[in-house]
Coordinates of C-alpha atoms and ligand atoms in Angstrom, one line a residue:
Chain Q
M160 CA 46.7 60.3 218.1
T161 CA 48.5 63.6 218.1
D162 CA 46.8 66.7 217.2
R163 CA 48.4 68.0 213.9
D164 CA 47.3 71.6 214.4
Q165 CA 48.9 72.0 217.8
P166 CA 52.7 72.3 217.9
A167 CA 54.4 69.3 219.3
L168 CA 56.7 71.6 221.2
S169 CA 56.6 75.3 222.0
A170 CA 59.3 77.2 223.9
R171 CA 59.1 80.9 224.6
G172 CA 62.0 83.0 226.0
L173 CA 63.6 79.9 227.3
C174 CA 66.7 80.6 229.5
K175 CA 69.2 78.6 231.4
E176 CA 71.9 80.3 233.6
Y177 CA 74.7 78.7 235.5
G178 CA 76.6 80.3 238.3
R179 CA 76.2 83.9 239.4
G180 CA 78.0 87.2 239.6
T181 CA 81.1 87.3 237.5
A182 CA 80.9 83.5 237.0
L183 CA 77.4 83.8 235.4
V184 CA 77.0 81.8 232.2
R185 CA 73.9 82.3 230.1
A186 CA 74.0 78.9 228.4
V187 CA 70.6 79.4 226.8
D188 CA 69.5 83.0 226.4
G189 CA 65.9 83.6 225.3
V190 CA 65.1 80.9 222.8
D191 CA 61.8 80.8 221.0
L192 CA 61.1 77.5 219.2
E193 CA 58.0 75.9 217.9
V194 CA 58.2 72.5 216.4
A195 CA 55.2 71.2 214.4
A196 CA 54.0 67.6 214.7
G197 CA 55.9 65.6 212.1
E198 CA 58.6 68.2 211.6
S199 CA 62.3 67.6 211.9
V200 CA 64.5 70.5 213.1
A201 CA 68.3 70.5 213.2
I202 CA 70.2 72.9 215.6
V203 CA 73.7 73.8 214.6
G204 CA 76.3 76.2 216.0
P205 CA 79.8 76.4 217.4
S206 CA 81.0 74.4 220.4
G207 CA 79.8 75.9 223.7
C208 CA 76.9 77.9 222.2
G209 CA 74.3 76.1 224.3
K210 CA 72.9 73.4 222.0
S211 CA 73.1 70.5 224.5
T212 CA 71.8 72.7 227.3
L213 CA 68.8 73.7 225.1
L214 CA 68.1 70.0 224.2
Y215 CA 68.2 69.1 227.9
L216 CA 65.7 71.8 228.6
L217 CA 63.4 70.7 225.8
G218 CA 63.5 67.1 227.1
G219 CA 62.9 68.1 230.7
L220 CA 66.2 66.7 231.8
E221 CA 67.1 70.2 233.1
R222 CA 64.9 73.0 234.5
P223 CA 64.9 76.4 232.8
T224 CA 65.7 79.4 234.8
G225 CA 63.3 81.4 232.7
G226 CA 60.7 81.2 230.0
T227 CA 57.9 78.7 229.2
L228 CA 57.9 75.3 227.6
Q229 CA 55.0 73.3 226.3
L230 CA 55.0 69.7 225.1
A231 CA 51.9 68.5 223.4
G232 CA 50.0 71.3 225.2
K233 CA 51.3 70.5 228.6
Q234 CA 53.2 73.1 230.6
L235 CA 56.6 71.7 231.6
E236 CA 58.5 74.3 233.5
H237 CA 56.7 73.9 236.8
M238 CA 55.6 70.3 236.5
P239 CA 56.5 68.2 239.5
E240 CA 59.5 65.9 239.0
A241 CA 57.4 62.7 239.1
G242 CA 55.1 63.9 236.3
L243 CA 58.0 65.1 234.3
A244 CA 59.7 61.7 234.6
R245 CA 56.5 60.0 233.4
L246 CA 56.3 62.4 230.4
R247 CA 59.9 61.8 229.5
R248 CA 59.4 58.1 229.6
R249 CA 56.2 58.0 227.6
G250 CA 56.5 60.9 225.3
L251 CA 60.1 61.4 224.5
G252 CA 62.9 59.4 223.0
F253 CA 66.6 60.4 223.6
V254 CA 69.6 59.7 221.4
F255 CA 73.0 60.7 222.8
Q256 CA 76.5 61.0 221.3
A257 CA 77.8 58.3 223.7
F258 CA 74.9 55.9 223.1
H259 CA 74.1 55.4 226.8
L260 CA 73.0 51.8 226.5
V261 CA 72.8 49.5 229.5
D262 CA 76.0 47.4 229.2
E263 CA 74.6 44.5 231.2
L264 CA 71.5 44.1 229.0
T265 CA 71.4 42.5 225.5
T266 CA 70.5 44.6 222.5
Q267 CA 66.9 43.3 222.6
E268 CA 66.6 44.0 226.4
N269 CA 67.9 47.5 225.9
V270 CA 65.2 48.2 223.3
E271 CA 62.5 46.6 225.4
L272 CA 63.3 48.5 228.6
P273 CA 61.5 51.8 227.9
A274 CA 58.3 50.0 227.0
L275 CA 58.5 47.9 230.2
L276 CA 59.2 51.0 232.3
A277 CA 56.1 52.7 230.7
G278 CA 54.0 49.7 231.8
A279 CA 53.8 47.6 228.6
S280 CA 53.4 43.8 228.9
P281 CA 56.6 41.8 228.4
R282 CA 55.1 40.3 225.3
A283 CA 54.2 43.6 223.8
A284 CA 57.6 45.1 224.7
R285 CA 59.3 42.1 223.1
R286 CA 57.3 42.3 219.9
R287 CA 57.9 46.1 219.6
A288 CA 61.6 45.6 220.2
Q289 CA 61.9 42.9 217.5
H290 CA 60.1 45.1 215.0
L291 CA 62.4 48.1 215.8
L292 CA 65.6 46.0 215.6
E293 CA 64.5 44.8 212.2
Q294 CA 63.9 48.4 211.2
V295 CA 67.4 49.5 212.1
G296 CA 68.9 46.3 210.5
L297 CA 70.1 44.6 213.7
A298 CA 67.6 41.8 214.2
D299 CA 70.5 39.3 214.0
R300 CA 72.3 41.1 216.9
A301 CA 69.3 40.9 219.3
A302 CA 71.1 38.6 221.8
H303 CA 74.4 40.5 221.8
L304 CA 75.7 42.7 224.6
P305 CA 76.5 46.3 223.6
S306 CA 80.2 45.6 224.1
A307 CA 80.0 43.1 221.2
L308 CA 78.7 45.8 218.8
S309 CA 80.4 48.5 216.7
G310 CA 79.8 52.2 217.5
G311 CA 77.5 52.5 214.6
Q312 CA 75.5 49.5 215.6
R313 CA 75.2 50.8 219.2
Q314 CA 73.8 54.0 218.0
R315 CA 71.3 52.2 215.8
V316 CA 70.2 50.2 219.0
A317 CA 70.0 53.6 220.8
I318 CA 67.7 54.9 218.0
A319 CA 65.5 51.8 218.2
R320 CA 65.3 52.3 222.0
A321 CA 64.3 55.9 221.5
L322 CA 61.4 54.8 219.4
A323 CA 60.2 52.1 221.8
N324 CA 57.2 54.0 223.1
E325 CA 56.3 55.7 219.8
P326 CA 57.4 59.0 221.2
L327 CA 55.8 62.3 220.5
L328 CA 59.2 63.8 220.0
V329 CA 62.8 62.4 219.6
L330 CA 65.6 64.5 220.8
A331 CA 69.1 63.7 219.6
D332 CA 72.4 65.2 220.7
E333 CA 75.3 64.7 218.2
P334 CA 74.1 61.3 217.2
T335 CA 77.0 60.8 214.8
G336 CA 79.6 62.6 217.0
N337 CA 81.5 59.3 217.8
L338 CA 81.1 57.6 214.4
D339 CA 83.2 57.3 211.3
S340 CA 81.9 58.0 207.9
A341 CA 80.5 54.6 207.1
A342 CA 78.7 54.3 210.4
T343 CA 77.4 57.8 210.0
T344 CA 75.9 56.8 206.7
D345 CA 73.9 54.0 208.4
V346 CA 72.6 56.5 211.1
L347 CA 71.9 59.0 208.4
R348 CA 69.8 56.5 206.6
L349 CA 67.7 56.1 209.8
F350 CA 67.3 59.8 210.3
E351 CA 66.2 60.2 206.7
Q352 CA 63.7 57.4 207.3
L353 CA 62.4 59.0 210.5
R354 CA 61.9 62.3 208.7
A355 CA 60.0 60.5 205.8
D356 CA 57.9 58.7 208.4
G357 CA 56.9 62.0 210.0
Q358 CA 58.6 61.5 213.3
T359 CA 58.8 64.8 215.2
L360 CA 62.5 65.3 215.8
V361 CA 65.0 67.8 217.2
V362 CA 68.6 67.0 216.5
V363 CA 71.7 68.9 217.6
T364 CA 74.6 68.3 215.2
H365 CA 77.9 69.3 213.8
D366 CA 77.4 67.0 210.9
E367 CA 76.2 68.8 207.8
R368 CA 74.9 65.5 206.4
I369 CA 72.6 65.0 209.4
A370 CA 71.6 68.7 209.3
A371 CA 70.7 68.3 205.6
T372 CA 68.1 65.6 206.4
A373 CA 66.0 68.1 208.5
D374 CA 63.1 70.1 207.3
R375 CA 64.3 73.2 209.2
L376 CA 67.8 74.3 210.3
V377 CA 68.4 76.7 213.2
S378 CA 71.7 78.4 213.8
M379 CA 72.7 79.1 217.4
R380 CA 75.3 81.5 218.8
D381 CA 76.0 82.4 222.4
G382 CA 72.8 80.8 223.7
A383 CA 70.4 82.4 221.2
F384 CA 69.1 81.6 217.7
V385 CA 70.6 83.8 215.0
G386 CA 69.3 82.3 211.8
E387 CA 66.8 79.9 210.4
T388 CA 66.5 78.1 207.1
R389 CA 63.8 75.9 205.7
L390 CA 65.2 73.1 203.6
T391 CA 63.1 72.0 200.7
G392 CA 63.4 69.9 197.6
G393 CA 64.3 66.4 196.8
S394 CA 63.9 66.3 193.0
D395 CA 66.7 65.1 190.7
R396 CA 66.2 68.2 188.6
R397 CA 67.6 70.5 191.3
L398 CA 70.4 68.0 191.9
S399 CA 71.3 68.1 188.2
A400 CA 71.4 71.9 188.4
I401 CA 73.7 71.9 191.4
T402 CA 76.1 69.4 189.9
G403 CA 75.8 71.3 186.6
L404 CA 76.2 68.2 184.4
E405 CA 76.5 69.1 180.7
V406 CA 78.2 67.7 177.6
Chain I
M211 CA 88.8 79.3 166.4
P212 CA 90.0 75.9 165.3
E213 CA 88.3 73.0 167.1
A214 CA 91.6 71.5 168.4
A215 CA 92.4 74.7 170.2
G216 CA 89.0 74.7 171.7
L217 CA 89.7 71.2 173.1
A218 CA 93.1 72.2 174.6
N219 CA 91.6 75.3 176.0
R220 CA 88.9 73.7 178.1
E221 CA 86.8 76.3 179.8
P222 CA 87.5 76.3 183.5
L223 CA 84.7 74.5 185.5
R224 CA 82.6 76.7 187.7
G225 CA 82.4 75.7 191.3
Y226 CA 82.0 72.1 191.9
H227 CA 80.1 71.7 188.6
L228 CA 80.7 68.5 186.8
R229 CA 81.0 68.5 183.1
V230 CA 81.2 65.7 180.6
V231 CA 84.1 66.9 178.5
Q232 CA 84.7 66.0 174.9
E233 CA 87.6 63.8 176.0
V234 CA 85.1 61.6 177.9
L235 CA 83.4 60.7 174.6
L236 CA 86.8 60.0 173.0
A237 CA 87.8 57.8 175.9
L238 CA 84.5 55.9 175.7
L239 CA 85.4 55.0 172.1
A240 CA 88.9 53.7 173.0
A241 CA 87.8 50.2 173.6
E242 CA 85.7 49.8 170.4
P243 CA 83.8 51.8 167.9
A244 CA 80.2 52.7 169.0
H245 CA 77.0 54.3 168.0
G246 CA 76.0 57.6 169.6
Y247 CA 73.2 56.0 171.5
Q248 CA 75.6 53.4 172.9
L249 CA 77.8 56.2 174.2
R250 CA 74.8 57.8 175.8
A251 CA 73.8 54.6 177.5
R252 CA 77.3 54.2 178.9
L253 CA 77.2 57.7 180.3
A254 CA 73.8 57.1 181.8
L255 CA 75.0 54.0 183.6
A256 CA 78.0 55.8 185.1
L257 CA 76.0 58.9 186.1
G258 CA 72.9 57.3 187.5
P259 CA 70.3 60.0 188.6
L260 CA 72.7 62.7 187.4
S261 CA 72.3 61.6 183.8
D262 CA 69.0 63.4 183.7
A263 CA 71.0 66.6 183.1
L264 CA 72.6 65.1 180.0
N265 CA 71.4 66.8 176.9
G266 CA 71.2 63.9 174.4
G267 CA 71.4 66.1 171.3
Q268 CA 74.5 67.7 172.6
V269 CA 76.3 64.3 172.5
Y270 CA 75.7 64.2 168.7
V271 CA 76.8 67.9 168.3
T272 CA 80.0 67.1 170.2
L273 CA 80.6 64.0 168.1
G274 CA 80.3 66.1 165.0
R275 CA 82.9 68.5 166.3
L276 CA 85.3 65.7 167.2
E277 CA 84.9 64.3 163.7
Q278 CA 85.7 67.7 162.1
A279 CA 88.8 68.0 164.4
G280 CA 90.0 64.6 163.0
L281 CA 89.8 62.9 166.4
I282 CA 87.2 60.4 165.3
D283 CA 86.1 58.8 162.1
C284 CA 82.5 58.3 161.2
T285 CA 81.2 55.3 159.1
R286 CA 77.7 55.1 157.9
V287 CA 76.0 51.7 158.2
G288 CA 73.0 51.4 156.0
Q289 CA 69.7 50.2 157.4
L290 CA 66.7 48.9 155.4
D291 CA 63.8 51.0 156.4
R292 CA 65.6 53.7 158.4
P293 CA 68.2 56.4 157.8
D294 CA 71.8 55.3 158.0
R295 CA 73.3 54.7 161.4
K296 CA 76.6 56.3 162.2
V297 CA 79.4 54.3 163.9
Y298 CA 82.2 56.3 165.5
A299 CA 85.8 55.2 165.8
L300 CA 88.8 56.8 167.4
T301 CA 91.6 58.0 165.1
E302 CA 95.3 58.0 166.0
A303 CA 95.1 61.7 166.9
G304 CA 92.1 60.9 169.0
R305 CA 93.9 58.1 170.8
A306 CA 96.8 60.5 171.6
R307 CA 94.3 63.1 173.0
V308 CA 92.9 60.4 175.3
Q309 CA 96.4 59.6 176.6
E310 CA 97.1 63.2 177.3
W311 CA 93.7 63.5 179.1
L312 CA 94.5 60.5 181.3
L313 CA 97.7 62.1 182.4
D314 CA 96.2 65.6 182.9
V315 CA 96.0 66.4 186.6
S316 CA 94.1 69.7 186.4
W317 CA 91.2 69.8 188.7
P318 CA 87.9 71.7 188.5
K319 CA 88.2 75.2 189.7
P320 CA 87.1 75.2 193.4
A321 CA 84.4 77.5 194.5
P322 CA 86.3 79.5 197.1
A323 CA 88.2 82.2 195.2
E324 CA 85.3 83.7 193.3
F325 CA 82.9 83.5 196.3
H326 CA 85.6 84.9 198.6
L327 CA 86.1 87.9 196.3
K328 CA 82.3 88.4 196.1
L329 CA 82.2 88.7 199.9
V330 CA 85.1 91.1 200.0
A331 CA 83.7 93.3 197.2
A332 CA 80.2 93.3 198.7
A333 CA 81.6 94.4 202.1
A334 CA 84.0 97.0 200.6
G335 CA 81.4 98.6 198.4
A336 CA 78.6 98.2 201.0
L337 CA 76.7 96.4 198.2
D338 CA 75.2 93.7 200.4
D339 CA 75.7 92.1 203.8
P340 CA 78.4 89.4 203.4
V341 CA 76.8 87.4 206.2
A342 CA 73.5 87.4 204.2
I343 CA 75.3 86.3 201.1
V344 CA 76.8 83.5 203.0
E345 CA 73.5 82.4 204.4
R346 CA 71.9 82.4 201.0
Q347 CA 74.7 80.2 199.7
R348 CA 74.5 77.9 202.7
H349 CA 70.8 77.4 202.1
E350 CA 71.4 76.6 198.4
L351 CA 74.2 74.1 199.2
L352 CA 72.3 72.5 202.0
G353 CA 69.4 71.9 199.6
G354 CA 71.9 70.4 197.2
L355 CA 73.4 68.2 199.9
R356 CA 70.0 67.0 201.0
E357 CA 69.2 65.9 197.4
A358 CA 72.6 64.4 196.6
Q359 CA 72.3 62.5 199.9
R360 CA 68.9 61.2 199.1
A361 CA 70.0 60.1 195.7
A362 CA 73.1 58.5 197.2
L363 CA 71.1 56.6 199.7
A364 CA 68.7 55.4 197.0
E365 CA 71.6 53.8 195.0
P366 CA 72.1 50.1 195.5
A367 CA 75.3 49.1 197.3
G368 CA 78.3 49.0 195.0
S369 CA 76.7 51.2 192.3
T370 CA 79.1 53.2 190.1
A371 CA 76.8 56.2 190.1
G372 CA 76.7 56.0 193.9
L373 CA 80.5 56.6 194.0
L374 CA 79.9 59.9 192.0
L375 CA 77.1 60.9 194.3
E376 CA 79.4 60.3 197.3
G377 CA 81.9 62.7 195.8
V378 CA 79.2 65.3 195.3
V379 CA 78.2 64.9 199.0
L380 CA 81.7 65.2 200.3
R381 CA 82.4 68.2 198.2
L382 CA 79.2 70.0 199.4
Q383 CA 80.1 69.1 203.0
A384 CA 83.5 70.7 202.6
D385 CA 82.0 73.8 201.0
L386 CA 79.5 74.1 203.8
R387 CA 82.2 73.9 206.5
W388 CA 84.1 76.7 204.8
L389 CA 80.9 78.8 204.6
E390 CA 80.6 78.4 208.3
E391 CA 84.1 79.9 208.7
C392 CA 83.0 82.7 206.3
A393 CA 79.9 83.4 208.4
R394 CA 82.0 83.6 211.6
Y395 CA 84.6 85.9 210.0
W396 CA 82.1 88.3 208.5
E397 CA 79.9 88.3 211.6
G398 CA 83.0 89.5 213.5
R399 CA 83.6 92.2 211.0
R400 CA 79.9 93.3 211.2
R401 CA 80.1 94.3 214.8
P402 CA 81.5 97.9 214.8
A403 CA 84.6 98.3 216.9
P404 CA 84.0 100.7 219.9
A405 CA 86.4 103.3 218.4
E406 CA 84.4 103.5 215.2
R407 CA 81.1 104.1 216.8
Ligands
ATP238 N1 76.5 72.4 234.5 C1 77.1 73.5 234.0 N2 77.6 74.4 234.9 C2 78.2 75.5 234.4 N3 78.2 75.8 233.1 C3 77.7 75.0 232.2 C4 77.1 73.7 232.6 N4 76.7 73.1 231.5 C5 77.0 73.8 230.5 N5 77.6 75.0 230.9 C6 78.1 76.0 230.0 O1 77.1 76.4 229.1 C7 77.6 76.7 227.9 C8 76.8 75.9 226.8 O2 77.2 74.5 227.0 P1 76.6 73.4 226.0 O3 77.1 72.1 226.5 O4 75.1 73.5 226.0 O5 77.2 73.7 224.6 P2 77.1 72.9 223.2 O6 76.7 73.9 222.2 O7 76.4 71.7 223.4 O8 78.7 72.6 222.9 P3 79.3 71.4 222.2 O9 79.1 71.6 220.7 O10 80.8 71.5 222.5 O11 78.7 70.1 222.7 C9 79.0 76.5 227.9 O12 79.7 77.7 228.1 C10 79.2 75.6 229.1 O13 80.5 75.8 229.7
MG239 MG1 76.9 69.6 223.2

């Protein structure tokens, strides 16, 4: 059970600097971000503004050079590496632009892996993986190797894998960056489903369609947040107004 | 103003607004004569969730105008216990109008020009912050994209209305990309140059 009153994620003054002196890069420069349980947030901004770096900080894949970070009430910035790795495995799901599947494992095995690493029984891991593959529409590809799948199918496997341990938070970096329009639609459908199911989600994207599925949209420039928009609606009435249909 | 002139002089469409023009009703009559409610049903099928915006009464008003303009004929069919039903059929003039419409390549006026001038005027007259105007517009279009997308995902595969929704989605996406360019440009303008400080 997650506590709905406590933010799933809370970052204050988060910073990440690379290099020093004249070569100093402030990739993330004082970011405050709070994500409520069940909320989906999209981060958009021009190339090089620090989106991926921020996402890596949020996921404990990189250490901040400043600021504080809480995940489900746990302080992350000084947590020892072993504890951080355990938290990443159990509490987070990652989706990357380049899929990052294990090429030697079948679709099914890829999706089972995180549950096994987190200590689930092989039986439980198998059942969960089967369920997730059904959810992403790839039950019939369970025995295939990633090399036998299209890009869109690989990304759907990666999304299933990210959900294997019912993560507190899913972090996605350009999930449709390598996909054509039709494959993007399949992934879009899954993100829309995740949002509707109340999965807490932070997604970095260039794709307006993915951004439009989020509850909240944050714009980033030069390592900092410069604007925020809460997206609402979903009624056909507003849609009609926007398309302005009339006889 | 005579009705025929009104038809030829179609009001330019605002932004990416869709509009069921009078010619659409004419074209729907090209195959065979039909009742008003049959025309409405055909429109509803083609428009899917967007057909909610159709003002049913307006269809009949438009049919009346088309009849006055001599583009359609109206025959009354008597019914026992109800008022007569009207059946509409295309005239020769109406058929010619449909042919013209099919060959017409004019396209709805795209949003950029008016919005661009709004930003320029707002900045020149210090009426409002262009970046704020862009942000408001972005919020509006993103909300629209979100809804169009949900409606598109809800359509069954191969639906005719789904094709229209796909068009709405693509158009909004293109508009949003341009707004991003607008934001970048006007943000650059907002930072005062050192010499002007
Ligand atoms: N390991 C590193 N060493 C030095 N600089 C880095 C490193 N990683 C990232 N940077 C710099 O940090 C800045 C932010 O990079 P980041 O990858 O977060 O951008 P991004 O917003 O994800 O861009 P894109 O949209 O192109 O993926 C860039 O200027 C980049 O060059
Ligand atoms: Mg990146």
